[in-house]
PDB file of C-alpha atoms in Angstrom:
ATOM      1  CA  ASN A 278     -13.071 -11.710 -86.997  1.00 68.00           C
ATOM      2  CA  ALA A 279     -16.828 -11.568 -86.361  1.00 75.00           C
ATOM      3  CA  GLY A 280     -17.505  -8.276 -88.408  1.00 91.00           C
ATOM      4  CA  VAL A 281     -20.510  -6.480 -87.287  1.00 94.00           C
ATOM      5  CA  THR A 282     -22.738  -8.214 -84.693  1.00 94.00           C
ATOM      6  CA  GLN A 283     -26.035  -7.085 -83.242  1.00 96.00           C
ATOM      7  CA  THR A 284     -28.052  -8.063 -80.188  1.00 96.00           C
ATOM      8  CA  PRO A 285     -30.767  -9.090 -79.784  1.00 96.00           C
ATOM      9  CA  LYS A 286     -31.839 -10.774 -82.979  1.00 94.00           C
ATOM     10  CA  PHE A 287     -35.556 -10.401 -82.287  1.00 96.00           C
ATOM     11  CA  ARG A 288     -37.592  -8.584 -79.737  1.00 96.00           C
ATOM     12  CA  VAL A 289     -41.201  -7.863 -79.037  1.00 97.00           C
ATOM     13  CA  LEU A 290     -42.219  -4.792 -77.111  1.00 96.00           C
ATOM     14  CA  LYS A 291     -45.457  -3.254 -75.870  1.00 97.00           C
ATOM     15  CA  THR A 292     -46.158   0.341 -76.803  1.00 97.00           C
ATOM     16  CA  GLY A 293     -44.486   2.656 -74.366  1.00 96.00           C
ATOM     17  CA  GLN A 294     -41.661   0.294 -73.354  1.00 97.00           C
ATOM     18  CA  SER A 295     -38.080   1.015 -73.765  1.00 96.00           C
ATOM     19  CA  MET A 296     -35.138  -0.851 -75.114  1.00 95.00           C
ATOM     20  CA  THR A 297     -31.647  -0.666 -76.369  1.00 97.00           C
ATOM     21  CA  LEU A 298     -30.162  -2.386 -79.399  1.00 97.00           C
ATOM     22  CA  LEU A 299     -26.562  -3.136 -79.269  1.00 97.00           C
ATOM     23  CA  CYS A 300     -24.086  -3.026 -82.251  1.00 97.00           C
ATOM     24  CA  ALA A 301     -20.500  -4.238 -82.058  1.00 97.00           C
ATOM     25  CA  GLN A 302     -17.750  -4.218 -84.620  1.00 96.00           C
ATOM     26  CA  ASP A 303     -14.332  -5.632 -84.439  1.00 94.00           C
ATOM     27  CA  MET A 304     -12.884  -4.099 -87.570  1.00 91.00           C
ATOM     28  CA  ASN A 305     -11.558  -0.892 -85.951  1.00 91.00           C
ATOM     29  CA  HIS A 306     -13.954   1.148 -88.111  1.00 91.00           C
ATOM     30  CA  GLU A 307     -14.359   4.867 -87.229  1.00 90.00           C
ATOM     31  CA  TYR A 308     -17.844   5.174 -88.571  1.00 91.00           C
ATOM     32  CA  MET A 309     -21.009   3.501 -87.404  1.00 94.00           C
ATOM     33  CA  TYR A 310     -24.647   3.650 -88.583  1.00 95.00           C
ATOM     34  CA  TRP A 311     -28.127   2.605 -87.677  1.00 97.00           C
ATOM     35  CA  TYR A 312     -30.603   1.988 -90.335  1.00 96.00           C
ATOM     36  CA  ARG A 313     -34.192   0.677 -90.439  1.00 96.00           C
ATOM     37  CA  GLN A 314     -35.817  -1.334 -93.126  1.00 94.00           C
ATOM     38  CA  ASP A 315     -39.450  -1.447 -93.802  1.00 92.00           C
ATOM     39  CA  PRO A 316     -41.388  -3.657 -96.112  1.00 84.00           C
ATOM     40  CA  GLY A 317     -41.011  -2.598 -99.734  1.00 78.00           C
ATOM     41  CA  MET A 318     -38.539  -0.014 -98.967  1.00 79.00           C
ATOM     42  CA  GLY A 319     -34.871   0.260 -98.820  1.00 84.00           C
ATOM     43  CA  LEU A 320     -32.917   1.060 -95.772  1.00 91.00           C
ATOM     44  CA  ARG A 321     -33.076   4.524 -94.217  1.00 93.00           C
ATOM     45  CA  LEU A 322     -30.463   6.094 -91.918  1.00 93.00           C
ATOM     46  CA  ILE A 323     -31.565   6.752 -88.427  1.00 96.00           C
ATOM     47  CA  HIS A 324     -28.314   8.080 -86.750  1.00 96.00           C
ATOM     48  CA  TYR A 325     -24.674   7.745 -87.325  1.00 94.00           C
ATOM     49  CA  SER A 326     -21.395   8.203 -85.515  1.00 94.00           C
ATOM     50  CA  VAL A 327     -18.145   9.438 -87.015  1.00 89.00           C
ATOM     51  CA  GLY A 328     -16.078   8.428 -83.875  1.00 91.00           C
ATOM     52  CA  GLU A 329     -16.142   7.747 -80.198  1.00 93.00           C
ATOM     53  CA  GLY A 330     -18.300  10.198 -78.239  1.00 92.00           C
ATOM     54  CA  THR A 331     -19.881  11.821 -81.404  1.00 93.00           C
ATOM     55  CA  THR A 332     -23.261  11.114 -82.962  1.00 94.00           C
ATOM     56  CA  ALA A 333     -25.479  12.809 -85.549  1.00 93.00           C
ATOM     57  CA  LYS A 334     -28.971  12.589 -86.970  1.00 93.00           C
ATOM     58  CA  GLY A 335     -29.797  10.729 -90.204  1.00 91.00           C
ATOM     59  CA  GLU A 336     -32.921  10.763 -92.304  1.00 89.00           C
ATOM     60  CA  VAL A 337     -35.308   9.436 -89.805  1.00 94.00           C
ATOM     61  CA  PRO A 338     -34.094  10.154 -86.161  1.00 96.00           C
ATOM     62  CA  ASP A 339     -37.304  10.928 -84.385  1.00 95.00           C
ATOM     63  CA  GLY A 340     -38.109   8.477 -81.482  1.00 96.00           C
ATOM     64  CA  TYR A 341     -34.526   7.131 -81.381  1.00 97.00           C
ATOM     65  CA  ASN A 342     -31.341   8.075 -79.433  1.00 96.00           C
ATOM     66  CA  VAL A 343     -27.874   6.667 -79.816  1.00 97.00           C
ATOM     67  CA  SER A 344     -24.669   6.581 -77.901  1.00 97.00           C
ATOM     68  CA  ARG A 345     -21.049   5.627 -78.814  1.00 96.00           C
ATOM     69  CA  LEU A 346     -19.099   5.435 -75.637  1.00 94.00           C
ATOM     70  CA  LYS A 347     -16.577   3.001 -77.141  1.00 95.00           C
ATOM     71  CA  LYS A 348     -15.282   2.940 -80.639  1.00 95.00           C
ATOM     72  CA  GLN A 349     -16.474  -0.607 -81.147  1.00 96.00           C
ATOM     73  CA  ASN A 350     -19.955  -0.264 -79.860  1.00 97.00           C
ATOM     74  CA  PHE A 351     -22.934   1.867 -81.106  1.00 98.00           C
ATOM     75  CA  LEU A 352     -26.179   1.638 -79.129  1.00 98.00           C
ATOM     76  CA  LEU A 353     -29.718   2.549 -80.412  1.00 98.00           C
ATOM     77  CA  GLY A 354     -32.280   3.320 -77.899  1.00 97.00           C
ATOM     78  CA  LEU A 355     -36.077   3.587 -78.060  1.00 96.00           C
ATOM     79  CA  GLU A 356     -37.259   5.443 -75.004  1.00 91.00           C
ATOM     80  CA  SER A 357     -41.052   4.812 -75.564  1.00 96.00           C
ATOM     81  CA  ALA A 358     -41.664   2.401 -78.304  1.00 96.00           C
ATOM     82  CA  ALA A 359     -44.523   2.972 -80.866  1.00 96.00           C
ATOM     83  CA  PRO A 360     -45.920   0.587 -83.351  1.00 96.00           C
ATOM     84  CA  SER A 361     -44.521   2.697 -86.153  1.00 96.00           C
ATOM     85  CA  GLN A 362     -41.104   1.613 -84.969  1.00 97.00           C
ATOM     86  CA  THR A 363     -41.812  -2.020 -85.932  1.00 97.00           C
ATOM     87  CA  SER A 364     -39.181  -2.636 -88.367  1.00 97.00           C
ATOM     88  CA  VAL A 365     -35.867  -4.519 -88.995  1.00 95.00           C
ATOM     89  CA  TYR A 366     -32.818  -2.425 -87.687  1.00 97.00           C
ATOM     90  CA  PHE A 367     -29.437  -2.881 -89.289  1.00 96.00           C
ATOM     91  CA  CYS A 368     -26.192  -1.596 -87.947  1.00 96.00           C
ATOM     92  CA  ALA A 369     -23.265  -0.869 -90.352  1.00 94.00           C
ATOM     93  CA  SER A 370     -19.750   0.431 -89.944  1.00 93.00           C
ATOM     94  CA  SER A 371     -17.010   1.662 -92.230  1.00 89.00           C
ATOM     95  CA  TYR A 372     -13.669   3.344 -92.202  1.00 83.00           C
ATOM     96  CA  SER A 373     -13.765   7.129 -92.531  1.00 70.00           C
ATOM     97  CA  LEU A 374     -14.646   8.707 -95.794  1.00 61.00           C
ATOM     98  CA  TYR A 375     -12.136   9.601 -98.481  1.00 58.00           C
ATOM     99  CA  GLN A 376     -10.329   6.321 -98.089  1.00 54.00           C
ATOM    100  CA  GLY A 377     -11.655   4.728-101.295  1.00 57.00           C
ATOM    101  CA  ALA A 378     -12.763   1.215-101.017  1.00 55.00           C
ATOM    102  CA  ARG A 379     -12.146   1.320 -97.289  1.00 57.00           C
ATOM    103  CA  GLU A 380     -15.190   3.428 -96.731  1.00 68.00           C
ATOM    104  CA  THR A 381     -17.630   0.667 -97.786  1.00 81.00           C
ATOM    105  CA  GLN A 382     -20.341   0.123 -95.241  1.00 86.00           C
ATOM    106  CA  TYR A 383     -20.480  -3.449 -93.864  1.00 89.00           C
ATOM    107  CA  PHE A 384     -23.799  -4.448 -92.288  1.00 92.00           C
ATOM    108  CA  GLY A 385     -24.744  -6.544 -89.324  1.00 93.00           C
ATOM    109  CA  PRO A 386     -27.387  -9.376 -89.482  1.00 92.00           C
ATOM    110  CA  GLY A 387     -30.181  -7.111 -88.376  1.00 94.00           C
ATOM    111  CA  THR A 388     -32.670  -6.971 -85.297  1.00 96.00           C
ATOM    112  CA  ARG A 389     -36.241  -7.498 -85.982  1.00 95.00           C
ATOM    113  CA  LEU A 390     -38.346  -5.533 -83.686  1.00 97.00           C
ATOM    114  CA  LEU A 391     -42.170  -5.804 -83.181  1.00 97.00           C
ATOM    115  CA  VAL A 392     -43.987  -3.216 -81.256  1.00 97.00           C
ATOM    116  CA  LEU A 393     -47.546  -4.223 -80.195  1.00 96.00           C
TER     117      LEU A 393
ATOM    118  CA  ALA B  39     -32.335  15.583-103.638  1.00 76.00           C
ATOM    119  CA  GLN B  40     -31.040  12.058-104.592  1.00 84.00           C
ATOM    120  CA  LYS B  41     -32.979   8.889-105.428  1.00 92.00           C
ATOM    121  CA  VAL B  42     -32.435   5.306-106.425  1.00 95.00           C
ATOM    122  CA  THR B  43     -35.075   3.538-108.360  1.00 96.00           C
ATOM    123  CA  GLN B  44     -35.332  -0.185-108.797  1.00 96.00           C
ATOM    124  CA  ALA B  45     -38.292  -0.491-110.974  1.00 94.00           C
ATOM    125  CA  GLN B  46     -38.377  -4.464-110.872  1.00 96.00           C
ATOM    126  CA  THR B  47     -40.154  -5.314-107.649  1.00 94.00           C
ATOM    127  CA  GLU B  48     -39.751  -9.054-108.208  1.00 96.00           C
ATOM    128  CA  ILE B  49     -38.105 -11.314-110.941  1.00 97.00           C
ATOM    129  CA  SER B  50     -38.518 -14.957-111.231  1.00 97.00           C
ATOM    130  CA  VAL B  51     -36.176 -17.038-113.541  1.00 97.00           C
ATOM    131  CA  VAL B  52     -35.341 -20.687-114.039  1.00 97.00           C
ATOM    132  CA  GLU B  53     -32.005 -21.855-113.023  1.00 97.00           C
ATOM    133  CA  LYS B  54     -29.113 -21.203-115.672  1.00 97.00           C
ATOM    134  CA  GLU B  55     -31.001 -18.261-117.211  1.00 97.00           C
ATOM    135  CA  ASP B  56     -29.299 -14.847-117.339  1.00 97.00           C
ATOM    136  CA  VAL B  57     -30.987 -12.037-115.501  1.00 97.00           C
ATOM    137  CA  THR B  58     -30.420  -8.271-115.298  1.00 98.00           C
ATOM    138  CA  LEU B  59     -31.411  -6.132-112.233  1.00 98.00           C
ATOM    139  CA  ASP B  60     -31.951  -2.526-113.126  1.00 97.00           C
ATOM    140  CA  CYS B  61     -30.921   0.454-111.161  1.00 98.00           C
ATOM    141  CA  VAL B  62     -31.551   4.053-112.150  1.00 98.00           C
ATOM    142  CA  TYR B  63     -30.326   6.896-109.872  1.00 97.00           C
ATOM    143  CA  GLU B  64     -30.789  10.769-109.590  1.00 95.00           C
ATOM    144  CA  THR B  65     -28.272  13.002-108.157  1.00 92.00           C
ATOM    145  CA  ARG B  66     -26.989  16.472-108.923  1.00 90.00           C
ATOM    146  CA  ASP B  67     -23.478  15.742-107.712  1.00 88.00           C
ATOM    147  CA  THR B  68     -20.747  15.050-110.213  1.00 86.00           C
ATOM    148  CA  THR B  69     -18.979  12.776-107.841  1.00 87.00           C
ATOM    149  CA  TYR B  70     -20.628   9.967-106.102  1.00 90.00           C
ATOM    150  CA  TYR B  71     -20.573   6.168-105.369  1.00 90.00           C
ATOM    151  CA  LEU B  72     -22.759   3.364-106.198  1.00 93.00           C
ATOM    152  CA  PHE B  73     -23.316   0.044-104.509  1.00 93.00           C
ATOM    153  CA  TRP B  74     -25.066  -3.187-104.804  1.00 95.00           C
ATOM    154  CA  TYR B  75     -25.943  -5.243-101.734  1.00 94.00           C
ATOM    155  CA  LYS B  76     -27.407  -8.665-101.627  1.00 95.00           C
ATOM    156  CA  GLN B  77     -29.911  -9.698 -98.854  1.00 93.00           C
ATOM    157  CA  PRO B  78     -30.464 -13.462 -98.875  1.00 93.00           C
ATOM    158  CA  PRO B  79     -33.357 -15.135 -96.953  1.00 90.00           C
ATOM    159  CA  SER B  80     -31.249 -15.258 -93.803  1.00 87.00           C
ATOM    160  CA  GLY B  81     -31.602 -11.454 -93.735  1.00 87.00           C
ATOM    161  CA  GLU B  82     -28.034 -10.064 -93.550  1.00 87.00           C
ATOM    162  CA  LEU B  83     -26.711  -7.611 -96.194  1.00 90.00           C
ATOM    163  CA  VAL B  84     -23.852  -8.577 -98.134  1.00 91.00           C
ATOM    164  CA  PHE B  85     -21.743  -6.116 -99.967  1.00 90.00           C
ATOM    165  CA  LEU B  86     -21.291  -6.989-103.588  1.00 93.00           C
ATOM    166  CA  ILE B  87     -19.550  -3.903-105.370  1.00 90.00           C
ATOM    167  CA  ARG B  88     -18.715  -0.219-105.084  1.00 88.00           C
ATOM    168  CA  ARG B  89     -18.252   1.948-108.071  1.00 88.00           C
ATOM    169  CA  ASN B  90     -17.050   5.593-108.300  1.00 86.00           C
ATOM    170  CA  SER B  91     -18.831   7.942-110.634  1.00 88.00           C
ATOM    171  CA  PHE B  92     -15.619   8.738-112.438  1.00 85.00           C
ATOM    172  CA  ASP B  93     -15.042   5.111-113.213  1.00 82.00           C
ATOM    173  CA  GLU B  94     -17.315   3.949-115.892  1.00 80.00           C
ATOM    174  CA  GLN B  95     -15.531   0.642-116.632  1.00 81.00           C
ATOM    175  CA  ASN B  96     -17.768  -2.315-116.437  1.00 83.00           C
ATOM    176  CA  GLU B  97     -16.809  -4.927-113.954  1.00 84.00           C
ATOM    177  CA  ILE B  98     -17.094  -8.670-114.095  1.00 85.00           C
ATOM    178  CA  SER B  99     -16.626 -10.915-110.955  1.00 86.00           C
ATOM    179  CA  GLY B 100     -17.383 -14.531-111.735  1.00 92.00           C
ATOM    180  CA  ARG B 101     -20.997 -14.872-112.900  1.00 94.00           C
ATOM    181  CA  TYR B 102     -21.786 -11.313-111.731  1.00 94.00           C
ATOM    182  CA  SER B 103     -21.198  -8.279-113.951  1.00 93.00           C
ATOM    183  CA  TRP B 104     -22.067  -4.728-113.573  1.00 93.00           C
ATOM    184  CA  ASN B 105     -22.833  -2.055-116.386  1.00 94.00           C
ATOM    185  CA  PHE B 106     -22.366   1.538-115.198  1.00 93.00           C
ATOM    186  CA  GLN B 107     -23.665   4.140-117.740  1.00 93.00           C
ATOM    187  CA  LYS B 108     -23.396   7.764-116.555  1.00 91.00           C
ATOM    188  CA  SER B 109     -25.191   9.058-119.618  1.00 91.00           C
ATOM    189  CA  THR B 110     -28.415   7.187-118.576  1.00 94.00           C
ATOM    190  CA  SER B 111     -27.687   7.317-114.785  1.00 95.00           C
ATOM    191  CA  SER B 112     -27.991   3.537-114.591  1.00 96.00           C
ATOM    192  CA  PHE B 113     -25.933   0.963-112.793  1.00 96.00           C
ATOM    193  CA  ASN B 114     -27.408  -2.363-113.860  1.00 96.00           C
ATOM    194  CA  PHE B 115     -26.338  -5.886-112.433  1.00 96.00           C
ATOM    195  CA  THR B 116     -26.365  -8.992-114.418  1.00 96.00           C
ATOM    196  CA  ILE B 117     -26.134 -12.562-113.148  1.00 96.00           C
ATOM    197  CA  THR B 118     -25.227 -15.016-115.781  1.00 96.00           C
ATOM    198  CA  ALA B 119     -26.261 -18.600-115.584  1.00 96.00           C
ATOM    199  CA  SER B 120     -28.237 -17.959-112.394  1.00 97.00           C
ATOM    200  CA  GLN B 121     -28.363 -20.534-109.592  1.00 97.00           C
ATOM    201  CA  VAL B 122     -30.854 -21.120-106.787  1.00 96.00           C
ATOM    202  CA  VAL B 123     -28.416 -19.726-104.282  1.00 95.00           C
ATOM    203  CA  ASP B 124     -28.725 -16.359-106.046  1.00 97.00           C
ATOM    204  CA  SER B 125     -32.300 -16.070-104.730  1.00 97.00           C
ATOM    205  CA  ALA B 126     -32.372 -12.904-102.670  1.00 97.00           C
ATOM    206  CA  VAL B 127     -33.301  -9.358-102.562  1.00 95.00           C
ATOM    207  CA  TYR B 128     -30.809  -7.056-104.242  1.00 97.00           C
ATOM    208  CA  PHE B 129     -30.390  -3.419-103.353  1.00 96.00           C
ATOM    209  CA  CYS B 130     -28.812  -0.671-105.245  1.00 96.00           C
ATOM    210  CA  ALA B 131     -27.473   2.270-103.213  1.00 95.00           C
ATOM    211  CA  LEU B 132     -26.013   5.733-103.832  1.00 93.00           C
ATOM    212  CA  ARG B 133     -23.643   7.810-101.709  1.00 89.00           C
ATOM    213  CA  ARG B 134     -22.995  11.453-102.263  1.00 83.00           C
ATOM    214  CA  THR B 135     -19.389  12.595-102.005  1.00 76.00           C
ATOM    215  CA  GLY B 136     -18.618  13.895 -98.393  1.00 72.00           C
ATOM    216  CA  ARG B 137     -21.955  12.420 -97.053  1.00 74.00           C
ATOM    217  CA  ARG B 138     -22.280   9.354 -94.843  1.00 74.00           C
ATOM    218  CA  ALA B 139     -25.719   8.093 -95.702  1.00 79.00           C
ATOM    219  CA  LEU B 140     -26.387   5.595 -98.374  1.00 87.00           C
ATOM    220  CA  THR B 141     -29.616   6.082-100.210  1.00 91.00           C
ATOM    221  CA  PHE B 142     -31.187   2.795-101.020  1.00 93.00           C
ATOM    222  CA  GLY B 143     -33.389   1.714-103.779  1.00 94.00           C
ATOM    223  CA  SER B 144     -36.519  -0.389-102.656  1.00 93.00           C
ATOM    224  CA  GLY B 145     -34.904  -3.538-103.798  1.00 95.00           C
ATOM    225  CA  THR B 146     -35.588  -6.204-106.326  1.00 96.00           C
ATOM    226  CA  ARG B 147     -36.482  -9.751-105.110  1.00 96.00           C
ATOM    227  CA  LEU B 148     -34.942 -12.341-107.369  1.00 98.00           C
ATOM    228  CA  GLN B 149     -36.354 -15.964-107.310  1.00 97.00           C
ATOM    229  CA  VAL B 150     -34.356 -18.619-109.109  1.00 97.00           C
ATOM    230  CA  GLN B 151     -36.329 -21.757-109.574  1.00 96.00           C
ATOM    231  CA  PRO B 152     -34.622 -25.034-110.027  1.00 94.00           C
TER     232      PRO B 152
END
């Protein structure tokens, strides 16, 4: 049981390049999330998904797109990377809401992205 | 709007000392959930505890204890007899009922010196 995994672990991009971050979970969770973490700040929600084929915007969605084609995978895309997107990206997953302790979010190890 | 404040940016203690990490939150909701996560130097986020707003009982888990006081909107975290392995950044977070997103504080970096 690997939990939540993320690939890649680290990436350097040039301004304007595109890339996709992959998140996978093997806990059969319905909900998945993408957060970013910037220095001196807590995590902020970018996008989330409440199930296969559905996505929704979070707090800071601009410049990102997401897709959830399979229940276990949640992809985060940067179409045209900007230096402001230099950050550490965390994926998380949980069971649906209203299930008590089962709706706790569990996080992946993070992807460090540097945009030059 | 909701907000989580961790006023202590960094705390340094010597091993075996007790240390308390403060968390103060703001929300208009009457029902909500509070969390603590640990981020060790390796970078991953480790879930520590979840607390419902209607359950004000304090909780103890080994050397860890949590004090939830609704009257002061605080959810403080105490480590007893700290160890070097406790060195990490600790985040407090809040989730509103019916909402998906966690609102995180800015984190407290704890350094435990041998």
